[in-house]
């Protein structure tokens, strides 16, 4: 009573001071609440992004480990496997990865809308489509050497690449299934089983590579066979977990005929997702293909392949961040919480800047020793050291745009992002790379400078799109899409 009386007396004697005091108290309370929301969101993203980063690195490391083993057999096997892996990424891995990423929108928003059974339906639908797509893609892999030679690549390198890709064909089907299973678990924030299965697979893959490449003396064939077996091991472990885990009881109800319905709608979104991702991935892989047309193609192809593999390895960190923000944004929009989605994006942007700066510094510091992991050739090691500062810059830009692209997938903006990536990489990036490398004769360094130009344009465009977004409208759209689902 005394405190209330004093407050009333203060209001009568000093009205301005009293009003200011009340406003300060309200602002302080709001700031405290906002700070708590930021901390809580940061915790969610760390628990989600941490395992996803590890999963991305471990699953990508299967290809990198195989290339490292083959790299110690000589320059020609390294060039062949590197070129074959780049061709496989362009014509297979990136397509399946892009198609599977449609589940980030569909499963993520369904989970946020509490339509849990739809996660299993969407996933089964995606598995059917990706398995069917793997058949024509495997035919392309079968004729890898013929296609590369027709594109003007060195015949020896192309033949080695063709052998490698033929032995990877069984793994293509497993890779497609793996993308679906990963998205199924990721969008319901169930990421630790993915981490455990990926860790076990990677350890087994190292053993398989050693046995097939060196003990059985299969060379590049053994490296490819190890990749195929490892992908299938990962798939089988995840399938077993999903069918027996209580955490998936409400989202996976077994095989359902409902997955056959509305396949066309899924394919439309999946194609847009694939185009969005492939436009970006293909531009990076095209750098390796163009390097084969430069003087001294074995050296240029080897160094650009090492640079690209290094870039992809670092990019897996950004993929984890992008997957986390895609899940957070899609979950919040599905629940109708526009402000939650916006807060998640802002927190993740801060993480992306910190990650990009740290990775850039580390990349520069290890520039003189990194090439030794891939080759024993002094010429290759010195050239790799020359490329590393450019890789540091591209890693920073790539990490930033990957987070913005992840948010876009959470919203379902794949069509818009496909046009952005088309303009950034094929109107600006690749033409710039050709100009620097072949007209100005800067060589492989010039090819990578062109990629940096494309990344810069893509980042600016994505920032502009996010700044102009009506998040309340996006939330209403997401809620409406699941309001009639029973």
CSV table of C-alpha atoms in Angstrom, one decimal:
chain,number,residue,atom,x,y,z
A,1,UNK,CA,0.0,0.0,0.0
A,2,UNK,CA,2.8,2.4,0.9
A,3,UNK,CA,4.6,1.6,-2.4
A,4,UNK,CA,1.4,2.2,-4.4
A,5,UNK,CA,0.8,5.5,-2.5
A,6,UNK,CA,4.3,6.7,-3.2
A,7,UNK,CA,3.9,5.9,-6.9
A,8,UNK,CA,0.6,7.9,-7.0
A,9,UNK,CA,2.3,10.8,-5.2
A,10,UNK,CA,5.3,10.7,-7.7
A,11,UNK,CA,2.8,10.8,-10.6
A,12,UNK,CA,1.1,13.9,-9.2
A,13,UNK,CA,4.3,15.8,-8.3
A,14,UNK,CA,6.6,14.9,-11.2
A,15,UNK,CA,4.4,13.6,-14.1
A,16,UNK,CA,7.1,13.8,-16.8
A,17,UNK,CA,9.6,11.9,-14.7
A,18,UNK,CA,7.0,9.3,-13.7
A,19,UNK,CA,6.0,8.7,-17.4
A,20,UNK,CA,9.7,8.4,-18.4
A,21,UNK,CA,10.3,5.9,-15.6
A,22,UNK,CA,7.3,3.8,-16.7
A,23,UNK,CA,8.5,3.8,-20.3
A,24,UNK,CA,12.0,2.9,-19.3
A,25,UNK,CA,10.6,0.0,-17.3
A,26,UNK,CA,8.6,-1.2,-20.3
A,27,UNK,CA,11.5,-0.9,-22.7
A,28,UNK,CA,13.7,-2.8,-20.2
A,29,UNK,CA,11.2,-5.6,-19.9
A,30,UNK,CA,10.8,-5.9,-23.7
A,31,UNK,CA,14.6,-6.0,-24.2
A,32,UNK,CA,14.9,-8.7,-21.5
A,33,UNK,CA,12.1,-10.7,-23.2
A,34,UNK,CA,13.8,-10.2,-26.7
A,35,UNK,CA,17.2,-11.2,-25.3
A,36,UNK,CA,15.7,-14.3,-23.8
A,37,UNK,CA,14.1,-15.2,-27.1
A,38,UNK,CA,17.4,-14.7,-28.9
A,39,UNK,CA,19.2,-16.9,-26.5
A,40,UNK,CA,16.6,-19.6,-26.7
A,41,UNK,CA,16.6,-19.5,-30.5
A,42,UNK,CA,20.4,-19.7,-30.5
A,43,UNK,CA,20.3,-22.8,-28.3
A,44,UNK,CA,17.8,-24.5,-30.7
A,45,UNK,CA,19.9,-23.7,-33.7
A,46,UNK,CA,23.2,-24.9,-32.1
A,47,UNK,CA,21.6,-28.3,-31.1
A,48,UNK,CA,20.2,-28.6,-34.6
A,49,UNK,CA,23.0,-27.2,-36.7
A,50,UNK,CA,25.9,-28.9,-34.8
A,51,UNK,CA,24.9,-32.5,-35.6
A,52,UNK,CA,23.8,-31.4,-39.2
A,53,UNK,CA,27.2,-29.9,-39.8
A,54,UNK,CA,28.9,-33.1,-38.6
A,55,UNK,CA,26.5,-35.3,-40.7
A,56,UNK,CA,27.2,-33.2,-43.9
A,57,UNK,CA,31.0,-33.4,-43.3
A,58,UNK,CA,30.9,-37.1,-42.6
A,59,UNK,CA,28.7,-38.0,-45.6
A,60,UNK,CA,30.7,-35.8,-48.0
A,61,UNK,CA,34.0,-37.2,-46.6
A,62,UNK,CA,33.2,-40.5,-48.3
A,63,UNK,CA,34.1,-39.0,-51.7
A,64,UNK,CA,37.0,-37.0,-50.3
A,65,UNK,CA,38.5,-40.0,-48.6
A,66,UNK,CA,38.3,-42.0,-51.7
A,67,UNK,CA,40.0,-39.3,-53.7
A,68,UNK,CA,42.8,-39.0,-51.1
A,69,UNK,CA,43.5,-42.7,-51.3
A,70,UNK,CA,43.6,-42.7,-55.1
A,71,UNK,CA,45.7,-39.5,-55.1
A,72,UNK,CA,48.7,-41.4,-53.7
A,73,UNK,CA,48.6,-43.8,-56.7
A,74,UNK,CA,49.8,-41.0,-59.1
A,75,UNK,CA,48.8,-37.9,-61.0
A,76,UNK,CA,46.8,-39.7,-63.7
A,77,UNK,CA,44.6,-41.7,-61.3
A,78,UNK,CA,44.0,-38.5,-59.2
A,79,UNK,CA,43.1,-36.5,-62.3
A,80,UNK,CA,40.8,-39.2,-63.5
A,81,UNK,CA,39.0,-39.8,-60.2
A,82,UNK,CA,38.7,-36.1,-59.6
A,83,UNK,CA,37.2,-35.5,-63.1
A,84,UNK,CA,34.9,-38.5,-62.7
A,85,UNK,CA,33.7,-37.3,-59.3
A,86,UNK,CA,33.0,-33.8,-60.7
A,87,UNK,CA,31.0,-35.3,-63.6
A,88,UNK,CA,29.1,-37.6,-61.1
A,89,UNK,CA,28.3,-34.6,-59.0
A,90,UNK,CA,27.0,-32.6,-62.0
A,91,UNK,CA,24.9,-35.4,-63.5
A,92,UNK,CA,23.8,-37.4,-60.4
A,93,UNK,CA,24.5,-36.2,-56.9
A,94,UNK,CA,23.5,-32.6,-57.2
A,95,UNK,CA,20.3,-33.6,-59.1
A,96,UNK,CA,19.2,-36.1,-56.4
A,97,UNK,CA,20.3,-33.7,-53.6
A,98,UNK,CA,18.2,-30.9,-55.2
A,99,UNK,CA,15.1,-33.1,-55.7
A,100,UNK,CA,15.3,-34.4,-52.1
A,101,UNK,CA,15.6,-30.9,-50.7
A,102,UNK,CA,11.9,-30.3,-51.6
A,103,UNK,CA,11.2,-32.3,-48.4
A,104,UNK,CA,12.7,-29.4,-46.4
A,105,UNK,CA,9.7,-27.4,-47.4
A,106,UNK,CA,7.0,-30.1,-47.3
A,107,UNK,CA,8.1,-32.1,-44.2
A,108,UNK,CA,9.2,-29.0,-42.3
A,109,UNK,CA,6.0,-27.1,-42.7
A,110,UNK,CA,3.9,-30.3,-42.0
A,111,UNK,CA,5.8,-30.8,-38.8
A,112,UNK,CA,5.2,-27.2,-37.7
A,113,UNK,CA,1.5,-27.6,-38.5
A,114,UNK,CA,1.4,-30.8,-36.4
A,115,UNK,CA,0.4,-32.9,-39.4
A,116,UNK,CA,2.9,-35.5,-38.4
A,117,UNK,CA,1.7,-38.4,-40.5
A,118,UNK,CA,2.3,-36.4,-43.6
A,119,UNK,CA,6.1,-36.5,-43.1
A,120,UNK,CA,6.1,-40.2,-43.8
A,121,UNK,CA,3.8,-39.7,-46.8
A,122,UNK,CA,6.0,-37.0,-48.3
A,123,UNK,CA,9.1,-39.0,-47.7
A,124,UNK,CA,7.8,-42.2,-49.4
A,125,UNK,CA,6.7,-40.1,-52.3
A,126,UNK,CA,10.1,-38.6,-52.6
A,127,UNK,CA,11.8,-42.0,-52.4
A,128,UNK,CA,9.8,-43.4,-55.3
A,129,UNK,CA,10.5,-40.4,-57.5
A,130,UNK,CA,14.3,-40.4,-56.7
A,131,UNK,CA,14.6,-44.1,-57.3
A,132,UNK,CA,12.9,-43.8,-60.7
A,133,UNK,CA,15.1,-40.8,-61.6
A,134,UNK,CA,18.3,-42.7,-60.6
A,135,UNK,CA,17.8,-45.1,-63.5
A,136,UNK,CA,18.4,-42.6,-66.4
A,137,UNK,CA,21.1,-40.9,-64.3
A,138,UNK,CA,22.9,-44.3,-64.0
A,139,UNK,CA,22.9,-44.6,-67.8
A,140,UNK,CA,24.7,-41.2,-68.0
A,141,UNK,CA,27.3,-42.4,-65.6
A,142,UNK,CA,27.8,-45.6,-67.6
A,143,UNK,CA,28.9,-43.5,-70.6
A,144,UNK,CA,31.0,-41.0,-68.6
A,145,UNK,CA,34.2,-41.5,-70.6
A,146,UNK,CA,32.4,-41.1,-74.0
A,147,UNK,CA,30.7,-37.9,-72.9
A,148,UNK,CA,33.9,-36.4,-71.5
A,149,UNK,CA,35.9,-37.1,-74.6
A,150,UNK,CA,33.1,-35.6,-76.7
A,151,UNK,CA,33.4,-32.5,-74.6
A,152,UNK,CA,37.1,-32.2,-75.5
A,153,UNK,CA,38.6,-33.6,-72.3
A,154,UNK,CA,41.9,-35.5,-72.3
A,155,UNK,CA,41.3,-39.1,-73.4
A,156,UNK,CA,43.4,-40.8,-70.7
A,157,UNK,CA,41.8,-38.8,-67.9
A,158,UNK,CA,38.4,-39.4,-69.3
A,159,UNK,CA,38.9,-43.1,-69.5
A,160,UNK,CA,40.0,-43.2,-65.9
A,161,UNK,CA,37.0,-41.1,-64.9
A,162,UNK,CA,34.6,-43.5,-66.8
A,163,UNK,CA,35.9,-46.6,-65.0
A,164,UNK,CA,35.5,-44.8,-61.6
A,165,UNK,CA,31.9,-43.7,-62.3
A,166,UNK,CA,30.7,-47.1,-63.6
A,167,UNK,CA,31.7,-48.7,-60.3
A,168,UNK,CA,29.9,-45.9,-58.4
A,169,UNK,CA,26.5,-46.6,-60.1
A,170,UNK,CA,25.1,-48.9,-57.3
A,171,UNK,CA,25.8,-46.1,-54.8
A,172,UNK,CA,23.7,-43.6,-56.8
A,173,UNK,CA,20.4,-45.3,-55.8
A,174,UNK,CA,21.5,-45.4,-52.2
A,175,UNK,CA,22.4,-41.7,-52.3
A,176,UNK,CA,18.9,-40.7,-53.5
A,177,UNK,CA,17.3,-42.7,-50.6
A,178,UNK,CA,19.7,-41.2,-48.2
A,179,UNK,CA,18.7,-37.7,-49.1
A,180,UNK,CA,15.0,-38.5,-48.4
A,181,UNK,CA,15.7,-40.2,-45.0
A,182,UNK,CA,18.0,-37.3,-43.9
A,183,UNK,CA,15.3,-34.7,-44.6
A,184,UNK,CA,12.7,-36.9,-42.9
A,185,UNK,CA,14.6,-36.9,-39.6
A,186,UNK,CA,16.1,-33.4,-40.0
A,187,UNK,CA,12.7,-31.6,-40.3
A,188,UNK,CA,11.5,-33.1,-37.0
A,189,UNK,CA,14.7,-32.0,-35.3
A,190,UNK,CA,15.8,-35.7,-34.8
A,191,UNK,CA,19.4,-35.4,-36.0
A,192,UNK,CA,21.5,-37.4,-33.6
A,193,UNK,CA,20.6,-40.8,-35.2
A,194,UNK,CA,21.8,-39.3,-38.5
A,195,UNK,CA,25.1,-38.3,-36.8
A,196,UNK,CA,25.7,-41.8,-35.3
A,197,UNK,CA,24.9,-43.6,-38.5
A,198,UNK,CA,27.1,-41.3,-40.6
A,199,UNK,CA,30.0,-41.6,-38.1
A,200,UNK,CA,29.9,-45.4,-38.2
A,201,UNK,CA,29.7,-45.3,-42.0
A,202,UNK,CA,32.7,-43.1,-42.4
A,203,UNK,CA,34.9,-45.3,-40.1
A,204,UNK,CA,33.9,-48.3,-42.2
A,205,UNK,CA,34.6,-46.4,-45.4
A,206,UNK,CA,38.2,-45.8,-44.4
A,207,UNK,CA,38.7,-49.5,-43.9
A,208,UNK,CA,36.9,-50.4,-47.2
A,209,UNK,CA,39.1,-47.9,-49.1
A,210,UNK,CA,42.3,-49.4,-47.6
A,211,UNK,CA,41.2,-52.9,-48.4
A,212,UNK,CA,39.9,-52.3,-51.9
A,213,UNK,CA,42.5,-49.7,-53.1
A,214,UNK,CA,45.7,-51.1,-51.6
A,215,UNK,CA,45.2,-54.6,-50.4
A,216,UNK,CA,43.0,-55.9,-53.3
A,217,UNK,CA,44.9,-53.5,-55.7
A,218,UNK,CA,41.7,-52.4,-57.4
A,219,UNK,CA,42.9,-48.8,-57.6
A,220,UNK,CA,40.1,-46.3,-58.6
A,221,UNK,CA,37.7,-49.2,-59.0
A,222,UNK,CA,38.1,-50.0,-55.3
A,223,UNK,CA,37.6,-46.4,-54.3
A,224,UNK,CA,34.3,-46.2,-56.2
A,225,UNK,CA,33.1,-49.6,-54.8
A,226,UNK,CA,33.9,-48.4,-51.3
A,227,UNK,CA,31.7,-45.3,-51.9
A,228,UNK,CA,28.8,-47.5,-53.1
A,229,UNK,CA,28.9,-49.9,-50.2
A,230,UNK,CA,29.2,-47.1,-47.7
A,231,UNK,CA,26.1,-45.3,-48.9
A,232,UNK,CA,24.1,-48.5,-48.7
A,233,UNK,CA,25.3,-49.2,-45.2
A,234,UNK,CA,24.1,-45.7,-44.1
A,235,UNK,CA,20.7,-46.2,-45.7
A,236,UNK,CA,20.1,-49.6,-44.1
A,237,UNK,CA,21.0,-48.2,-40.6
A,238,UNK,CA,18.6,-45.3,-41.0
A,239,UNK,CA,15.8,-47.5,-42.2
A,240,UNK,CA,16.2,-49.8,-39.2
A,241,UNK,CA,16.2,-46.9,-36.8
A,242,UNK,CA,13.1,-45.2,-38.4
A,243,UNK,CA,11.1,-48.5,-38.2
A,244,UNK,CA,11.9,-49.3,-34.6
A,245,UNK,CA,12.3,-45.9,-32.9
A,246,UNK,CA,9.5,-44.5,-30.8
A,247,UNK,CA,10.5,-41.0,-31.8
A,248,UNK,CA,9.3,-41.8,-35.4
A,249,UNK,CA,6.1,-43.6,-34.3
A,250,UNK,CA,3.8,-40.6,-35.2
A,251,UNK,CA,5.7,-39.6,-38.4
A,252,UNK,CA,6.3,-43.0,-39.9
A,253,UNK,CA,3.3,-45.3,-40.1
A,254,UNK,CA,4.7,-47.8,-42.6
A,255,UNK,CA,4.3,-48.0,-46.4
A,256,UNK,CA,1.2,-46.3,-47.6
A,257,UNK,CA,-0.7,-46.1,-50.9
A,258,UNK,CA,-1.3,-42.4,-50.1
A,259,UNK,CA,2.3,-41.8,-51.3
A,260,UNK,CA,1.1,-42.5,-54.8
A,261,UNK,CA,-1.3,-39.5,-54.7
A,262,UNK,CA,-0.3,-36.0,-55.8
A,263,UNK,CA,3.1,-37.1,-57.1
A,264,UNK,CA,2.9,-34.4,-59.8
A,265,UNK,CA,2.8,-31.6,-57.2
A,266,UNK,CA,5.8,-33.1,-55.5
A,267,UNK,CA,7.7,-33.4,-58.8
A,268,UNK,CA,7.0,-29.7,-59.6
A,269,UNK,CA,8.5,-28.5,-56.3
A,270,UNK,CA,11.3,-31.1,-56.5
A,271,UNK,CA,12.3,-29.9,-60.0
A,272,UNK,CA,12.4,-26.3,-58.9
A,273,UNK,CA,14.5,-27.4,-55.9
A,274,UNK,CA,16.9,-29.3,-58.1
A,275,UNK,CA,17.2,-26.5,-60.6
A,276,UNK,CA,17.9,-24.1,-57.7
A,277,UNK,CA,20.7,-26.2,-56.3
A,278,UNK,CA,22.1,-27.6,-59.6
A,279,UNK,CA,22.6,-24.1,-61.1
A,280,UNK,CA,24.9,-23.4,-58.2
A,281,UNK,CA,26.6,-26.8,-57.9
A,282,UNK,CA,27.1,-27.1,-61.7
A,283,UNK,CA,28.9,-23.7,-61.9
A,284,UNK,CA,31.5,-24.9,-59.4
A,285,UNK,CA,32.0,-28.3,-61.2
A,286,UNK,CA,32.2,-26.5,-64.5
A,287,UNK,CA,35.4,-24.9,-63.2
A,288,UNK,CA,37.0,-28.3,-63.1
A,289,UNK,CA,35.8,-29.2,-66.6
A,290,UNK,CA,37.1,-25.9,-68.0
A,291,UNK,CA,40.4,-26.5,-66.3
A,292,UNK,CA,40.9,-29.5,-68.5
A,293,UNK,CA,41.0,-27.1,-71.5
A,294,UNK,CA,43.9,-25.0,-70.0
A,295,UNK,CA,47.6,-25.7,-70.8
A,296,UNK,CA,49.0,-28.5,-68.7
A,297,UNK,CA,45.5,-30.1,-68.1
A,298,UNK,CA,46.7,-32.7,-65.6
A,299,UNK,CA,48.1,-30.1,-63.3
A,300,UNK,CA,45.2,-27.7,-63.7
A,301,UNK,CA,42.6,-30.4,-63.3
A,302,UNK,CA,44.3,-31.8,-60.2
A,303,UNK,CA,44.7,-28.5,-58.5
A,304,UNK,CA,41.2,-27.2,-59.3
A,305,UNK,CA,39.8,-30.5,-58.2
A,306,UNK,CA,41.6,-30.3,-54.9
A,307,UNK,CA,40.4,-26.7,-54.5
A,308,UNK,CA,36.8,-27.7,-55.3
A,309,UNK,CA,36.9,-30.7,-52.9
A,310,UNK,CA,38.3,-28.4,-50.2
A,311,UNK,CA,35.5,-25.9,-51.0
A,312,UNK,CA,32.9,-28.6,-50.8
A,313,UNK,CA,34.3,-29.9,-47.5
A,314,UNK,CA,34.0,-26.4,-46.0
A,315,UNK,CA,30.7,-25.9,-47.7
A,316,UNK,CA,29.3,-28.9,-45.7
A,317,UNK,CA,29.5,-26.7,-42.6
A,318,UNK,CA,27.3,-24.1,-44.4
A,319,UNK,CA,25.0,-26.9,-45.6
A,320,UNK,CA,24.5,-27.8,-41.9
A,321,UNK,CA,23.7,-24.2,-41.1
A,322,UNK,CA,21.4,-24.0,-44.1
A,323,UNK,CA,19.6,-27.2,-43.1
A,324,UNK,CA,19.1,-25.9,-39.6
A,325,UNK,CA,17.6,-22.6,-40.7
A,326,UNK,CA,15.5,-24.3,-43.3
A,327,UNK,CA,14.1,-26.5,-40.6
A,328,UNK,CA,13.5,-23.7,-38.1
A,329,UNK,CA,11.9,-21.4,-40.7
A,330,UNK,CA,9.6,-24.1,-42.1
A,331,UNK,CA,8.6,-25.3,-38.6
A,332,UNK,CA,7.8,-21.8,-37.5
A,333,UNK,CA,5.9,-20.9,-40.7
A,334,UNK,CA,3.9,-24.1,-40.5
A,335,UNK,CA,2.9,-23.2,-36.9
A,336,UNK,CA,1.9,-19.7,-38.1
A,337,UNK,CA,4.6,-17.9,-36.2
A,338,UNK,CA,6.0,-15.3,-38.6
A,339,UNK,CA,8.1,-13.5,-36.0
A,340,UNK,CA,9.7,-16.7,-34.9
A,341,UNK,CA,10.8,-17.5,-38.4
A,342,UNK,CA,12.3,-14.0,-38.8
A,343,UNK,CA,14.1,-14.2,-35.5
A,344,UNK,CA,15.5,-17.6,-36.5
A,345,UNK,CA,16.9,-16.1,-39.7
A,346,UNK,CA,18.5,-13.2,-38.0
A,347,UNK,CA,20.2,-15.4,-35.4
A,348,UNK,CA,21.5,-17.7,-38.1
A,349,UNK,CA,23.0,-14.8,-40.1
A,350,UNK,CA,25.1,-13.9,-37.1
A,351,UNK,CA,26.3,-17.6,-36.9
A,352,UNK,CA,27.1,-17.6,-40.6
A,353,UNK,CA,29.2,-14.4,-40.4
A,354,UNK,CA,31.2,-15.9,-37.4
A,355,UNK,CA,31.6,-19.2,-39.2
A,356,UNK,CA,32.8,-17.6,-42.5
A,357,UNK,CA,35.3,-15.4,-40.8
A,358,UNK,CA,36.8,-18.3,-38.8
A,359,UNK,CA,37.0,-20.7,-41.8
A,360,UNK,CA,38.6,-18.0,-43.9
A,361,UNK,CA,41.4,-17.4,-41.4
A,362,UNK,CA,42.0,-21.1,-41.0
A,363,UNK,CA,42.1,-21.6,-44.7
A,364,UNK,CA,44.8,-19.0,-45.1
A,365,UNK,CA,46.9,-20.4,-42.3
A,366,UNK,CA,47.0,-23.9,-43.6
A,367,UNK,CA,47.6,-22.9,-47.3
A,368,UNK,CA,51.2,-24.2,-47.4
A,369,UNK,CA,50.4,-27.7,-46.1
A,370,UNK,CA,47.0,-28.5,-47.4
A,371,UNK,CA,48.1,-29.8,-50.8
A,372,UNK,CA,50.2,-32.5,-49.1
A,373,UNK,CA,47.1,-34.3,-48.0
A,374,UNK,CA,46.2,-34.9,-51.7
A,375,UNK,CA,49.4,-35.2,-53.6
A,376,UNK,CA,53.2,-35.8,-53.3
A,377,UNK,CA,53.9,-33.6,-56.3
A,378,UNK,CA,55.7,-30.3,-55.3
A,379,UNK,CA,54.1,-28.5,-58.3
A,380,UNK,CA,50.6,-29.4,-57.1
A,381,UNK,CA,51.3,-28.5,-53.5
A,382,UNK,CA,52.6,-25.0,-54.5
A,383,UNK,CA,49.7,-24.3,-56.8
A,384,UNK,CA,47.2,-25.3,-54.1
A,385,UNK,CA,48.9,-22.8,-51.7
A,386,UNK,CA,48.4,-20.1,-54.3
A,387,UNK,CA,44.7,-20.9,-54.6
A,388,UNK,CA,43.9,-21.0,-50.9
A,389,UNK,CA,43.4,-17.2,-50.3
A,390,UNK,CA,40.7,-17.2,-53.0
A,391,UNK,CA,39.1,-20.2,-51.4
A,392,UNK,CA,39.0,-18.3,-48.1
A,393,UNK,CA,37.0,-15.5,-49.7
A,394,UNK,CA,34.6,-17.8,-51.6
A,395,UNK,CA,34.0,-19.9,-48.4
A,396,UNK,CA,32.9,-16.8,-46.6
A,397,UNK,CA,30.5,-15.7,-49.4
A,398,UNK,CA,29.3,-19.2,-49.9
A,399,UNK,CA,28.4,-19.7,-46.2
A,400,UNK,CA,26.4,-16.5,-46.1
A,401,UNK,CA,24.4,-17.3,-49.2
A,402,UNK,CA,23.8,-20.9,-48.1
A,403,UNK,CA,22.0,-19.7,-45.0
A,404,UNK,CA,19.8,-17.4,-47.0
A,405,UNK,CA,19.1,-20.2,-49.5
A,406,UNK,CA,18.2,-22.5,-46.6
A,407,UNK,CA,15.6,-19.9,-45.4
A,408,UNK,CA,14.3,-19.7,-48.9
A,409,UNK,CA,13.8,-23.5,-49.0
A,410,UNK,CA,11.9,-23.3,-45.7
A,411,UNK,CA,9.6,-20.8,-47.3
A,412,UNK,CA,9.2,-22.7,-50.6
A,413,UNK,CA,10.8,-20.1,-52.8
A,414,UNK,CA,12.7,-22.6,-55.0
A,415,UNK,CA,11.4,-21.1,-58.2
A,416,UNK,CA,12.6,-17.6,-57.4
A,417,UNK,CA,16.0,-18.8,-56.2
A,418,UNK,CA,16.4,-20.8,-59.4
A,419,UNK,CA,16.2,-17.6,-61.4
A,420,UNK,CA,18.6,-15.8,-59.0
A,421,UNK,CA,21.1,-18.6,-59.3
A,422,UNK,CA,20.8,-18.7,-63.1
A,423,UNK,CA,21.6,-15.0,-63.3
A,424,UNK,CA,24.3,-15.0,-60.7
A,425,UNK,CA,26.3,-18.0,-62.1
A,426,UNK,CA,25.5,-18.2,-65.8
A,427,UNK,CA,25.1,-14.5,-66.7
A,428,UNK,CA,27.9,-13.3,-64.4
A,429,UNK,CA,30.0,-16.1,-62.8
A,430,UNK,CA,30.9,-18.4,-65.7
A,431,UNK,CA,31.4,-15.7,-68.3
A,432,UNK,CA,33.7,-13.9,-65.9
A,433,UNK,CA,35.6,-17.1,-65.2
A,434,UNK,CA,36.1,-17.6,-69.0
A,435,UNK,CA,37.2,-14.0,-69.4
A,436,UNK,CA,39.8,-14.2,-66.6
A,437,UNK,CA,41.1,-17.7,-67.5
A,438,UNK,CA,41.2,-17.7,-71.3
A,439,UNK,CA,41.1,-14.1,-72.4
A,440,UNK,CA,43.3,-12.5,-69.7
A,441,UNK,CA,45.3,-15.8,-69.4
A,442,UNK,CA,45.1,-15.9,-65.5
A,443,UNK,CA,44.6,-19.7,-65.7
A,444,UNK,CA,43.0,-21.7,-62.9
A,445,UNK,CA,43.1,-18.7,-60.5
A,446,UNK,CA,41.0,-16.8,-63.0
A,447,UNK,CA,38.4,-19.5,-63.1
A,448,UNK,CA,37.9,-19.2,-59.4
A,449,UNK,CA,37.8,-15.4,-59.6
A,450,UNK,CA,34.7,-15.8,-61.8
A,451,UNK,CA,33.0,-18.0,-59.2
A,452,UNK,CA,33.6,-15.3,-56.6
A,453,UNK,CA,31.8,-12.8,-58.9
A,454,UNK,CA,28.8,-15.2,-59.1
A,455,UNK,CA,28.7,-15.7,-55.4
A,456,UNK,CA,28.7,-11.9,-54.8
A,457,UNK,CA,25.7,-11.4,-57.1
A,458,UNK,CA,23.8,-14.3,-55.6
A,459,UNK,CA,24.4,-13.0,-52.1
A,460,UNK,CA,23.2,-9.5,-52.9
A,461,UNK,CA,20.0,-10.8,-54.6
A,462,UNK,CA,19.1,-13.1,-51.7
A,463,UNK,CA,19.6,-10.3,-49.1
A,464,UNK,CA,17.3,-8.1,-51.2
A,465,UNK,CA,14.6,-10.8,-51.4
A,466,UNK,CA,14.7,-11.4,-47.6
A,467,UNK,CA,14.5,-7.6,-46.8
A,468,UNK,CA,11.4,-7.3,-49.0
A,469,UNK,CA,9.6,-10.3,-47.6
A,470,UNK,CA,6.2,-10.1,-45.8
A,471,UNK,CA,6.7,-12.8,-43.2
A,472,UNK,CA,3.1,-12.6,-42.0
A,473,UNK,CA,2.0,-13.4,-45.5
A,474,UNK,CA,4.4,-16.4,-45.7
A,475,UNK,CA,3.1,-17.7,-42.4
A,476,UNK,CA,-0.5,-17.5,-43.5
A,477,UNK,CA,0.3,-19.3,-46.8
A,478,UNK,CA,2.1,-22.1,-44.9
A,479,UNK,CA,-0.8,-22.6,-42.4
A,480,UNK,CA,-3.4,-22.5,-45.2
A,481,UNK,CA,-1.6,-25.3,-47.2
A,482,UNK,CA,-2.1,-27.7,-44.3
A,483,UNK,CA,-5.4,-26.4,-42.9
A,484,UNK,CA,-7.4,-28.9,-45.0
A,485,UNK,CA,-5.2,-31.9,-44.3
A,486,UNK,CA,-6.8,-34.5,-42.1
